[in-house]
């Protein structure tokens, strides 16, 4: 076995795990409106259990509904009515050989009145979270004791539901963390003051749970070993906390970092390197003899194996990695790392544009994430057809992948000498390298599936004549939008796309017209090459089209790199040696430059659709060819379109129990059990 440490059995308390992989708690919004387990949630977790993970830790599970909710559709175990639903979830996961524990949670001040249904949030002290600015009510000692009892009763319910243990959420600025940290706990009574006072709250919860569950019910404790805020928990204090938790009888420590005020250290943007947080777990591991779990942008089995082999941690939490590919453990065990669909750390659909907006979880690179109940597998056809896919970007390759898995013959045409589409440009700015993983995976899969790939091929309607094509999928992408600005066709004017592609060399002083994500990232690309860059944006803010956590990182990088930015300015004219821009008061400003770079959006490239339809062909338009959008929409639309085509072309007999997917599952059964 290539990764022997990763697939070594392990123990947390008396809980035996089949390997060293852990799915940590991650919000999904898949719970019902009142916090119950739903079929969608069961399918979501079942898929990860089938994929071979050793331990699943459920998303945050409220012990105090709705007072303690951090999100709208939060899972709950607030009273006995929730136990049956949790038992359904537990049984679904255990059926496939994984262990499952639930994460007990109370948001404290890290929430809003919308999440708590109008109730004022509570906290150790009446100090608002700096990112939310909602003033909480300070808890009385009696109320603290009540919440301790709620945690204890929730653990008893979890045990009754069949969970293998529980995890206490003492990280990321939620209630337990708020008591532990001087950043949020300003009390002077027995639950505040020095570290022993601040630790009283979690230690009393642990004591109560051990007493009420018989002492053999494993407790994992997750906490931030560095909050990365002034006055908060740092690594040295975290070491003391680790020793106190071990002495209290905790069975394992799950080491994370950050609070809401340092969100980038909780849900890292793309620029953070693999395994950057491991040093925290490594330091904690030296202080205790109980198992330590580490986390933080661990995407490849090689990285995970090295962490374990070097003794830096005992278990590997994979997080967003398992959203992107539920079968990551199985593929690693079978020595197929090239088949792993790596998380690119974009945070678009797992966080920023879905869960943080009260929507169900999705994934940019895994279109089935969050809707496993709708798309449990790709149906296999009994009557193969021949499809043409025009365009070898992510949308075209995803469509080709799905159609090929279904058993159809696919010919993919790409006018460029290599596949990848706009991703080839998107991965060029500093910190964006991981985005290439999305197309690396797709290229590997379509080549393995035997897709007929024709590069350097410009397609017209005549190209497809005589090929017996059942339908055409147009994924021809987009082109840069050229705005109607005087001087836009000067020789000193180019586009961000041409700059990133290396097709145009600019001088030493550049104005970028357009401050969206592409414009800002192109500015960093040039700045890192020694170019003096000014970004001019007509709106009041930069990069408003960027996922919130990534946007904070992007703006900070612009500031640190010394990129000049002008917001609220509209470029009126481009001259060979500069641009004229108007501010909001219509005052003219002269901005000298050697070159101007356009980054004001994109337009669809879709000149073939009508021509092909006039020749009687069935045509499906996907991705940017339909409407310029982000990578998540391109891949999702391709997946759903190819699924729809496959189901329409597939006789009902193809849905019998012995589908390809189910046959593969039977082959995996011995390992899963």
XYZ file of C-alpha atoms in Angstrom:
673
model
C 0.000 0.000 0.000
C 1.365 3.419 -1.009
C -0.103 5.224 2.010
C 0.212 2.733 4.887
C -0.008 5.237 7.758
C -3.139 6.805 6.322
C -4.926 3.452 6.280
C -3.723 2.176 9.609
C -6.462 1.500 12.159
C -6.711 3.916 15.044
C -8.542 4.528 18.310
C -10.244 7.497 19.919
C -11.107 6.293 23.388
C -12.778 2.916 22.892
C -13.874 3.837 19.344
C -11.965 1.855 16.712
C -11.574 3.569 13.328
C -10.769 1.742 10.102
C -8.256 4.397 9.010
C -6.849 7.802 9.938
C -9.164 9.978 7.838
C -11.765 12.211 9.482
C -14.580 14.248 8.001
C -14.752 17.315 10.278
C -17.926 19.230 11.017
C -18.975 21.526 8.159
C -22.241 23.421 7.793
C -24.555 22.286 4.993
C -27.963 23.934 5.623
C -29.439 20.539 4.722
C -31.363 20.273 7.987
C -35.091 20.992 8.029
C -36.517 24.374 8.968
C -36.806 23.208 12.593
C -33.408 21.500 12.696
C -34.343 17.925 11.917
C -32.361 15.388 9.899
C -33.548 15.276 6.261
C -33.222 12.677 3.474
C -30.831 15.022 1.659
C -28.587 15.123 4.738
C -28.639 11.349 5.120
C -27.622 10.860 1.470
C -24.880 13.477 1.828
C -23.237 11.777 4.803
C -23.878 8.272 3.490
C -21.928 9.122 0.335
C -18.884 10.082 2.413
C -19.164 6.891 4.460
C -19.312 4.848 1.256
C -16.223 6.684 0.067
C -14.143 5.130 2.841
C -13.640 7.850 5.462
C -12.847 6.517 8.922
C -14.802 8.967 11.088
C -17.587 11.399 10.272
C -18.253 14.347 12.571
C -21.620 15.888 11.793
C -22.128 19.568 11.203
C -22.887 21.840 14.164
C -25.714 20.333 16.199
C -27.590 22.793 18.387
C -28.051 22.071 22.073
C -30.214 25.186 22.470
C -32.750 25.839 19.707
C -33.118 28.556 18.467
C -31.078 30.619 20.957
C -27.821 28.893 20.048
C -28.192 28.763 16.259
C -25.416 30.120 14.047
C -27.200 29.459 10.727
C -30.824 29.275 9.686
C -31.238 25.584 8.877
C -29.045 24.277 11.674
C -29.157 20.693 12.827
C -30.573 20.331 16.332
C -30.635 17.840 19.175
C -32.338 20.241 21.563
C -34.979 17.764 22.754
C -35.990 14.111 22.439
C -38.091 14.669 19.317
C -34.874 14.877 17.283
C -33.452 11.519 18.391
C -35.218 9.334 15.822
C -33.990 11.401 12.899
C -30.439 11.284 14.200
C -30.711 7.538 14.521
C -31.640 7.286 10.821
C -28.499 9.248 9.978
C -26.328 7.130 12.264
C -27.588 3.864 10.776
C -27.051 5.084 7.208
C -23.413 5.950 7.940
C -22.590 2.846 9.970
C -24.008 0.630 7.236
C -20.901 1.496 5.229
C -18.311 0.951 7.921
C -17.599 4.493 9.096
C -17.909 5.694 12.664
C -19.958 8.818 13.360
C -20.015 11.348 16.180
C -21.986 14.577 16.395
C -20.650 18.036 17.149
C -22.508 19.736 19.989
C -22.692 23.476 19.522
C -23.947 26.779 20.842
C -23.274 29.962 18.838
C -23.244 32.367 21.764
C -22.577 35.845 20.383
C -21.444 34.559 16.953
C -24.876 34.841 15.381
C -27.644 37.264 14.471
C -31.235 37.738 15.584
C -32.347 36.330 12.213
C -30.748 33.003 13.127
C -32.119 33.039 16.680
C -35.662 33.958 15.558
C -35.515 37.362 17.223
C -33.849 36.343 20.477
C -30.902 38.445 21.611
C -27.696 36.383 21.403
C -26.043 35.482 24.693
C -22.370 35.408 25.668
C -19.998 35.356 28.640
C -19.822 39.159 28.390
C -21.889 41.851 26.699
C -19.202 42.391 24.075
C -20.228 42.093 20.402
C -18.351 39.991 17.899
C -16.421 42.605 15.870
C -17.570 41.108 12.567
C -21.286 40.988 13.442
C -21.722 43.985 15.765
C -24.707 42.409 17.535
C -24.545 43.207 21.241
C -25.160 39.989 23.215
C -26.697 39.688 26.641
C -24.292 38.627 29.385
C -25.249 35.271 30.865
C -25.976 34.964 34.562
C -24.358 32.162 36.539
C -27.714 30.398 36.715
C -28.087 30.612 32.914
C -24.557 29.289 32.456
C -25.436 26.276 34.573
C -28.569 25.751 32.463
C -26.548 25.744 29.244
C -24.059 23.291 30.750
C -27.011 21.009 31.473
C -28.236 21.429 27.891
C -24.875 20.228 26.550
C -24.985 17.241 28.899
C -28.546 16.276 27.959
C -27.697 16.665 24.267
C -24.806 14.219 24.689
C -27.149 11.713 26.345
C -29.560 12.058 23.413
C -26.680 11.537 20.988
C -25.711 8.357 22.815
C -29.320 7.171 22.678
C -29.442 7.910 18.928
C -26.503 5.572 18.388
C -23.649 7.987 17.825
C -20.194 6.612 18.601
C -19.310 9.716 20.606
C -19.599 13.489 20.571
C -17.426 16.461 19.748
C -17.629 19.705 21.708
C -17.236 22.755 19.494
C -14.792 24.938 21.391
C -13.376 26.680 18.320
C -14.076 29.502 15.864
C -15.515 32.002 18.322
C -18.645 30.091 19.384
C -19.910 29.973 22.956
C -17.463 27.482 24.479
C -14.590 29.287 22.761
C -15.997 32.613 23.979
C -15.679 31.448 27.580
C -12.163 30.078 27.002
C -10.727 33.236 25.430
C -9.836 36.576 26.997
C -10.697 38.083 23.598
C -14.394 37.582 24.383
C -14.600 36.728 28.101
C -14.378 39.828 30.292
C -16.043 38.282 33.363
C -14.574 38.660 36.835
C -16.557 35.881 38.561
C -15.810 32.152 38.724
C -16.367 31.773 34.936
C -13.869 34.469 33.960
C -10.551 35.979 34.897
C -7.500 33.756 34.507
C -7.340 30.643 32.348
C -8.636 28.336 35.074
C -11.745 30.506 35.430
C -12.265 30.789 31.682
C -11.913 27.012 31.316
C -14.490 26.273 34.006
C -17.394 26.286 31.523
C -16.015 23.631 29.112
C -14.588 21.533 31.938
C -17.946 21.383 33.719
C -19.605 20.324 30.447
C -17.052 17.538 30.032
C -17.505 16.402 33.632
C -21.286 16.315 33.281
C -21.180 14.363 30.014
C -18.809 11.751 31.420
C -21.015 11.281 34.471
C -24.244 10.941 32.488
C -22.969 8.769 29.607
C -21.148 6.193 31.681
C -17.589 7.383 31.114
C -16.979 5.201 28.024
C -18.628 7.511 25.511
C -15.772 9.201 23.574
C -15.470 12.981 23.774
C -13.515 14.883 21.131
C -12.794 18.539 21.823
C -12.272 20.959 18.931
C -10.617 24.256 19.688
C -8.598 27.025 18.069
C -4.957 26.665 19.048
C -4.394 30.200 17.781
C -7.224 32.676 17.341
C -5.005 35.054 15.357
C -6.495 38.092 17.095
C -4.928 40.421 19.627
C -5.789 39.327 23.161
C -7.032 35.934 22.050
C -5.779 32.393 22.595
C -2.280 31.828 21.224
C -0.288 28.635 20.860
C 1.375 28.836 24.268
C -1.981 29.184 26.041
C -3.401 26.465 23.788
C -0.790 24.056 25.136
C -2.022 24.683 28.680
C -5.587 24.148 27.495
C -4.606 20.826 25.939
C -3.207 19.553 29.227
C -6.320 20.677 31.108
C -8.631 18.951 28.621
C -6.629 15.731 28.782
C -6.789 15.780 32.575
C -10.562 16.243 32.369
C -10.880 12.991 30.409
C -11.226 14.201 26.803
C -10.392 11.360 24.399
C -9.006 13.377 21.466
C -8.212 16.958 20.479
C -9.276 18.368 17.128
C -6.948 21.307 16.502
C -8.246 24.199 14.448
C -7.627 27.953 14.428
C -9.283 31.332 14.165
C -12.465 33.133 15.139
C -14.867 35.167 13.012
C -12.503 38.154 13.179
C -9.799 35.999 11.559
C -12.095 34.035 9.244
C -9.358 33.394 6.670
C -7.706 31.060 9.175
C -10.911 29.011 9.534
C -11.987 28.734 5.898
C -8.827 29.526 4.008
C -8.934 31.127 0.561
C -7.116 29.540 -2.353
C -3.750 31.181 -1.679
C -3.101 29.255 1.560
C -0.681 26.320 1.114
C -1.537 22.698 1.804
C -1.248 21.736 5.450
C -0.335 25.219 6.678
C -2.130 24.676 10.022
C -0.431 21.378 10.862
C 2.214 23.088 12.996
C -0.499 23.894 15.549
C -1.500 20.240 15.975
C 2.150 19.216 15.998
C 2.863 21.513 18.940
C -0.228 20.351 20.842
C 0.663 16.703 20.228
C 3.926 17.205 22.137
C 1.908 18.198 25.233
C -0.513 15.238 25.461
C -0.707 11.495 24.993
C -4.293 11.420 23.644
C -4.835 11.464 19.843
C -4.607 14.757 17.980
C -6.512 15.538 14.780
C -5.125 18.101 12.341
C -6.828 20.054 9.564
C -6.147 22.818 7.046
C -6.112 22.592 3.228
C -4.975 18.957 3.172
C -5.824 17.967 -0.395
C -3.475 15.173 -1.470
C -2.869 11.747 0.094
C 0.867 12.379 -0.209
C 0.557 15.361 2.134
C -1.666 13.433 4.556
C 0.687 10.435 4.628
C 3.717 12.624 5.297
C 1.997 14.333 8.257
C 1.255 10.970 9.873
C 4.611 9.438 9.015
C 6.438 12.383 10.582
C 4.351 12.035 13.747
C 2.899 15.537 13.490
C -0.673 14.324 14.127
C -2.613 11.110 14.678
C -5.601 11.703 12.372
C -6.187 13.801 9.252
C -9.339 15.912 8.944
C -10.100 16.422 5.256
C -12.964 18.920 5.356
C -13.757 20.529 2.013
C -11.631 17.800 0.439
C -14.467 15.324 1.092
C -17.123 17.686 -0.234
C -15.214 17.777 -3.519
C -14.603 14.026 -3.627
C -16.417 11.693 -1.199
C -14.282 8.805 -2.521
C -10.959 10.460 -1.659
C -10.078 7.765 0.950
C -11.021 4.891 -1.349
C -9.045 6.309 -4.283
C -6.023 6.900 -2.067
C -6.244 3.362 -0.665
C -6.395 1.939 -4.199
C -3.388 4.056 -5.218
C -5.409 6.180 -7.647
C -4.532 9.727 -6.552
C -4.809 10.937 -10.148
C -8.536 10.116 -9.979
C -9.113 12.337 -6.948
C -11.227 15.401 -7.657
C -9.323 17.893 -5.522
C -10.962 20.773 -3.717
C -9.605 23.993 -5.225
C -10.354 25.985 -2.031
C -12.554 28.495 -3.849
C -15.171 28.718 -1.028
C -17.792 29.725 -3.599
C -20.525 27.135 -3.176
C -19.577 25.388 0.050
C -19.512 28.714 1.899
C -19.814 32.178 0.395
C -22.576 31.914 -2.163
C -24.565 29.053 -0.609
C -24.364 28.304 3.132
C -23.661 31.917 4.149
C -26.694 32.913 2.080
C -29.002 30.362 3.741
C -28.900 27.956 0.787
C -28.077 24.251 0.660
C -24.435 23.305 0.247
C -22.978 22.774 -3.232
C -19.447 22.389 -4.641
C -17.738 24.002 -7.614
C -15.939 20.856 -8.749
C -18.471 18.272 -7.524
C -21.911 19.163 -8.920
C -23.588 16.315 -7.005
C -22.574 17.649 -3.576
C -25.647 18.451 -1.504
C -27.946 16.747 -3.990
C -26.768 13.164 -3.723
C -30.402 12.140 -3.274
C -31.175 13.527 -6.755
C -28.061 12.201 -8.490
C -26.930 9.050 -6.684
C -25.155 7.836 -9.835
C -24.928 8.405 -13.587
C -27.307 6.008 -15.362
C -25.772 3.507 -17.790
C -27.309 3.428 -21.245
C -28.425 0.297 -23.091
C -28.455 2.167 -26.418
C -25.232 4.160 -26.827
C -25.307 7.332 -28.905
C -22.591 9.539 -30.389
C -22.299 13.093 -29.064
C -20.130 15.988 -30.156
C -18.835 18.412 -27.558
C -17.419 21.644 -28.952
C -15.095 23.364 -26.517
C -12.473 21.832 -24.231
C -12.851 24.045 -21.184
C -14.248 22.792 -17.870
C -17.867 22.778 -19.109
C -17.054 20.806 -22.249
C -14.878 18.304 -20.413
C -17.449 17.754 -17.654
C -20.178 17.104 -20.219
C -17.898 14.663 -22.039
C -17.054 12.907 -18.755
C -20.663 12.353 -17.737
C -21.807 11.209 -21.187
C -18.871 8.791 -21.422
C -19.559 7.302 -17.986
C -23.135 6.733 -19.138
C -21.755 4.627 -21.991
C -22.064 7.053 -24.880
C -19.419 7.791 -27.497
C -18.077 11.348 -27.311
C -15.941 13.404 -29.674
C -14.592 16.594 -28.126
C -13.334 19.424 -30.347
C -11.012 22.158 -29.093
C -9.613 24.915 -31.312
C -6.572 25.508 -29.048
C -3.563 23.161 -28.850
C -4.474 22.183 -25.271
C -7.531 21.681 -23.085
C -8.504 23.876 -20.145
C -10.309 26.930 -21.490
C -10.241 30.018 -19.288
C -8.861 28.029 -16.346
C -5.479 28.274 -18.095
C -5.690 32.027 -17.501
C -7.404 31.923 -14.102
C -4.537 29.979 -12.537
C -1.878 32.514 -13.575
C -2.279 35.188 -10.831
C -0.382 34.530 -7.583
C -2.232 32.277 -5.177
C -4.614 30.939 -7.841
C -2.602 27.866 -8.838
C -5.016 25.376 -7.250
C -7.762 26.232 -9.725
C -5.851 24.229 -12.342
C -6.641 21.081 -10.339
C -10.214 21.291 -11.643
C -9.188 20.815 -15.256
C -6.315 18.447 -14.475
C -8.901 16.061 -13.016
C -11.268 16.427 -15.966
C -8.516 15.869 -18.520
C -7.390 12.706 -16.728
C -10.927 11.338 -16.606
C -11.936 11.968 -20.217
C -8.678 10.469 -21.469
C -9.202 7.373 -19.296
C -12.776 7.103 -20.560
C -11.618 7.080 -24.147
C -13.120 10.372 -25.297
C -12.030 11.181 -28.853
C -10.180 14.475 -28.268
C -9.428 16.600 -31.316
C -7.213 19.572 -30.545
C -6.366 22.436 -32.900
C -9.743 21.900 -34.541
C -12.019 24.823 -35.408
C -15.529 23.465 -35.894
C -18.202 24.541 -38.340
C -21.407 22.800 -39.330
C -19.641 20.972 -42.116
C -17.122 19.441 -39.696
C -19.860 17.297 -38.158
C -21.372 16.038 -41.390
C -21.275 12.278 -41.750
C -20.353 11.677 -38.106
C -23.792 10.318 -37.090
C -24.077 12.798 -34.223
C -27.068 12.383 -31.914
C -26.660 15.863 -30.410
C -24.133 18.657 -30.047
C -23.100 20.251 -26.763
C -21.767 23.756 -27.333
C -19.236 24.818 -24.704
C -17.405 27.438 -26.746
C -16.870 29.768 -23.821
C -16.596 33.529 -23.849
C -14.410 36.404 -25.015
C -13.417 39.660 -23.321
C -15.944 42.469 -23.566
C -14.539 45.494 -25.375
C -16.194 48.634 -23.974
C -17.214 51.644 -26.027
C -14.476 54.001 -24.848
C -12.652 56.482 -27.034
C -9.195 55.148 -27.868
C -10.029 51.561 -26.939
C -8.429 50.285 -30.147
C -5.088 52.013 -29.633
C -2.018 49.789 -29.934
C -1.271 50.379 -26.238
C -4.579 48.806 -25.203
C -5.025 45.090 -24.544
C -7.175 42.789 -22.389
C -6.525 41.056 -19.091
C -6.959 37.743 -20.877
C -4.139 38.502 -23.315
C -1.885 39.644 -20.470
C -2.483 36.485 -18.422
C -2.030 34.298 -21.505
C 1.319 35.919 -22.270
C 0.131 37.094 -25.670
C 0.836 40.763 -24.940
C 3.763 42.360 -23.143
C 3.000 45.600 -21.292
C 5.339 48.360 -20.199
C 6.302 49.400 -16.693
C 3.230 51.509 -15.879
C -0.226 50.046 -16.455
C -3.803 51.135 -15.842
C -6.303 48.305 -15.489
C -9.804 49.392 -16.430
C -12.191 47.326 -14.312
C -11.773 46.329 -10.678
C -13.673 43.064 -10.531
C -11.926 39.853 -9.508
C -10.174 39.433 -12.874
C -8.933 43.014 -12.898
C -7.627 42.810 -9.329
C -5.946 39.452 -9.894
C -4.350 40.698 -13.112
C -3.055 43.681 -11.137
C -1.323 41.310 -8.699
C 0.004 39.243 -11.608
C 1.671 42.349 -13.067
C 2.760 43.792 -9.721
C 4.653 40.599 -8.940
C 6.536 41.201 -12.199
C 7.613 44.669 -11.185
C 4.955 46.669 -13.017
C 3.497 49.859 -11.503
C -0.262 49.147 -11.576
C -3.340 51.280 -11.015
C -6.808 49.696 -10.977
C -9.669 52.000 -11.970
C -13.193 50.862 -11.021
C -16.432 52.724 -11.654
C -18.198 51.196 -8.624
C -17.462 52.200 -5.030
C -15.787 48.895 -4.111
C -13.354 46.461 -5.682
C -13.853 42.762 -6.393
C -17.541 42.736 -5.470
C -17.957 39.620 -7.639
C -15.593 37.659 -5.378
C -16.634 35.198 -2.650
C -16.537 37.126 0.695
C -13.671 35.313 2.439
C -11.535 35.291 -0.705
C -12.374 38.953 -1.290
C -10.925 39.949 2.079
C -7.712 38.104 1.210
C -7.593 39.642 -2.270
C -8.051 43.203 -1.028
C -5.425 42.684 1.662
C -2.977 41.365 -0.925
C -3.620 44.376 -3.161
C -2.868 46.662 -0.233
C 0.274 44.823 0.822
C 1.566 44.651 -2.745
C 1.196 48.382 -3.254
C -1.294 48.261 -6.119
C -2.876 51.694 -6.644
C -6.669 51.645 -6.702
C -9.259 54.239 -7.685
C -12.935 53.502 -7.050
C -15.865 55.580 -8.223
C -13.934 56.574 -11.373
C -15.240 56.116 -14.917
C -12.690 56.004 -17.756
C -13.783 58.385 -20.531
C -10.851 58.156 -22.948
C -7.677 56.139 -23.480
C -4.663 57.881 -24.958
C -1.278 56.391 -25.935
C 0.356 57.728 -22.750
C -2.501 57.629 -20.234
C -6.229 57.592 -19.529
C -8.747 60.268 -18.686
C -11.151 59.317 -15.913
C -14.098 61.109 -14.353
C -14.860 60.997 -10.654
C -18.405 61.118 -9.282
C -18.414 64.904 -9.466
C -17.536 64.727 -13.184
C -14.077 66.108 -12.543
C -11.426 64.911 -15.002
C -8.301 63.093 -13.776
C -5.244 62.273 -15.860
C -3.665 58.893 -15.084
C -0.402 58.388 -16.986
C 0.524 54.890 -18.190
C 2.388 53.010 -20.879
C -0.487 50.585 -21.463
C -4.158 50.171 -20.602
C -5.575 46.726 -19.802
C -9.297 46.073 -20.219
C -11.117 43.949 -17.626
C -14.769 44.932 -17.828
C -16.455 41.566 -18.309
C -17.030 38.956 -20.979
C -19.440 38.075 -23.782
C -20.556 34.628 -24.881
C -19.005 33.004 -27.938
C -21.884 31.142 -29.544
C -21.825 31.558 -33.307
C -22.558 27.899 -34.092
C -25.906 27.369 -32.382
C -28.219 28.716 -35.070
C -26.192 27.243 -37.919
C -26.307 23.772 -36.379
C -30.005 24.016 -35.593
C -30.756 25.066 -39.165
C -29.140 21.806 -40.247
C -31.551 19.902 -38.035
C -29.139 19.062 -35.232
C -30.064 18.942 -31.550
C -27.981 21.545 -29.752
C -27.404 22.155 -26.041
C -25.551 25.316 -24.993
C -23.699 25.251 -21.669
C -21.228 27.245 -19.614
C -20.010 30.665 -20.685
C -21.288 30.046 -24.201
C -24.742 30.356 -22.664
C -23.893 33.167 -20.263
C -20.515 34.239 -18.840
C -20.334 33.133 -15.215
C -17.953 31.488 -12.762
C -16.373 28.051 -12.849
C -18.977 26.596 -10.483
C -21.810 27.369 -12.894
C -19.916 26.030 -15.917
C -19.255 22.638 -14.333
C -22.691 22.367 -12.702
C -24.544 23.241 -15.889
C -22.473 20.747 -17.863
C -23.156 17.995 -15.318
C -26.893 18.643 -15.188
C -27.230 18.932 -18.973
C -25.313 15.712 -19.587
C -27.355 13.968 -16.883
C -30.574 15.142 -18.520
C -29.409 13.950 -21.938
C -28.281 10.603 -20.515
C -31.566 9.996 -18.747
C -33.535 10.896 -21.872
C -31.408 8.507 -23.960
C -31.492 5.692 -21.388
C -34.232 3.021 -21.493
C -35.815 2.322 -18.131
C -34.166 -1.115 -18.035
C -30.814 0.579 -17.529
C -31.910 1.577 -14.040
C -31.974 -2.001 -12.748
C -30.192 -2.704 -9.430
C -27.012 -3.872 -11.123
C -25.963 -0.508 -12.492
C -22.266 0.157 -13.023
C -22.148 2.299 -9.893
C -23.778 -0.344 -7.740
C -21.527 -3.056 -9.156
C -18.519 -0.960 -8.167
C -20.009 -0.519 -4.700
C -20.322 -4.285 -4.315
C -16.630 -4.613 -5.185
C -15.805 -2.110 -2.455
C -17.998 -3.777 0.174
C -15.279 -5.850 1.808
C -13.224 -2.780 2.639
C -16.201 -0.723 3.726
C -17.244 -3.262 6.328
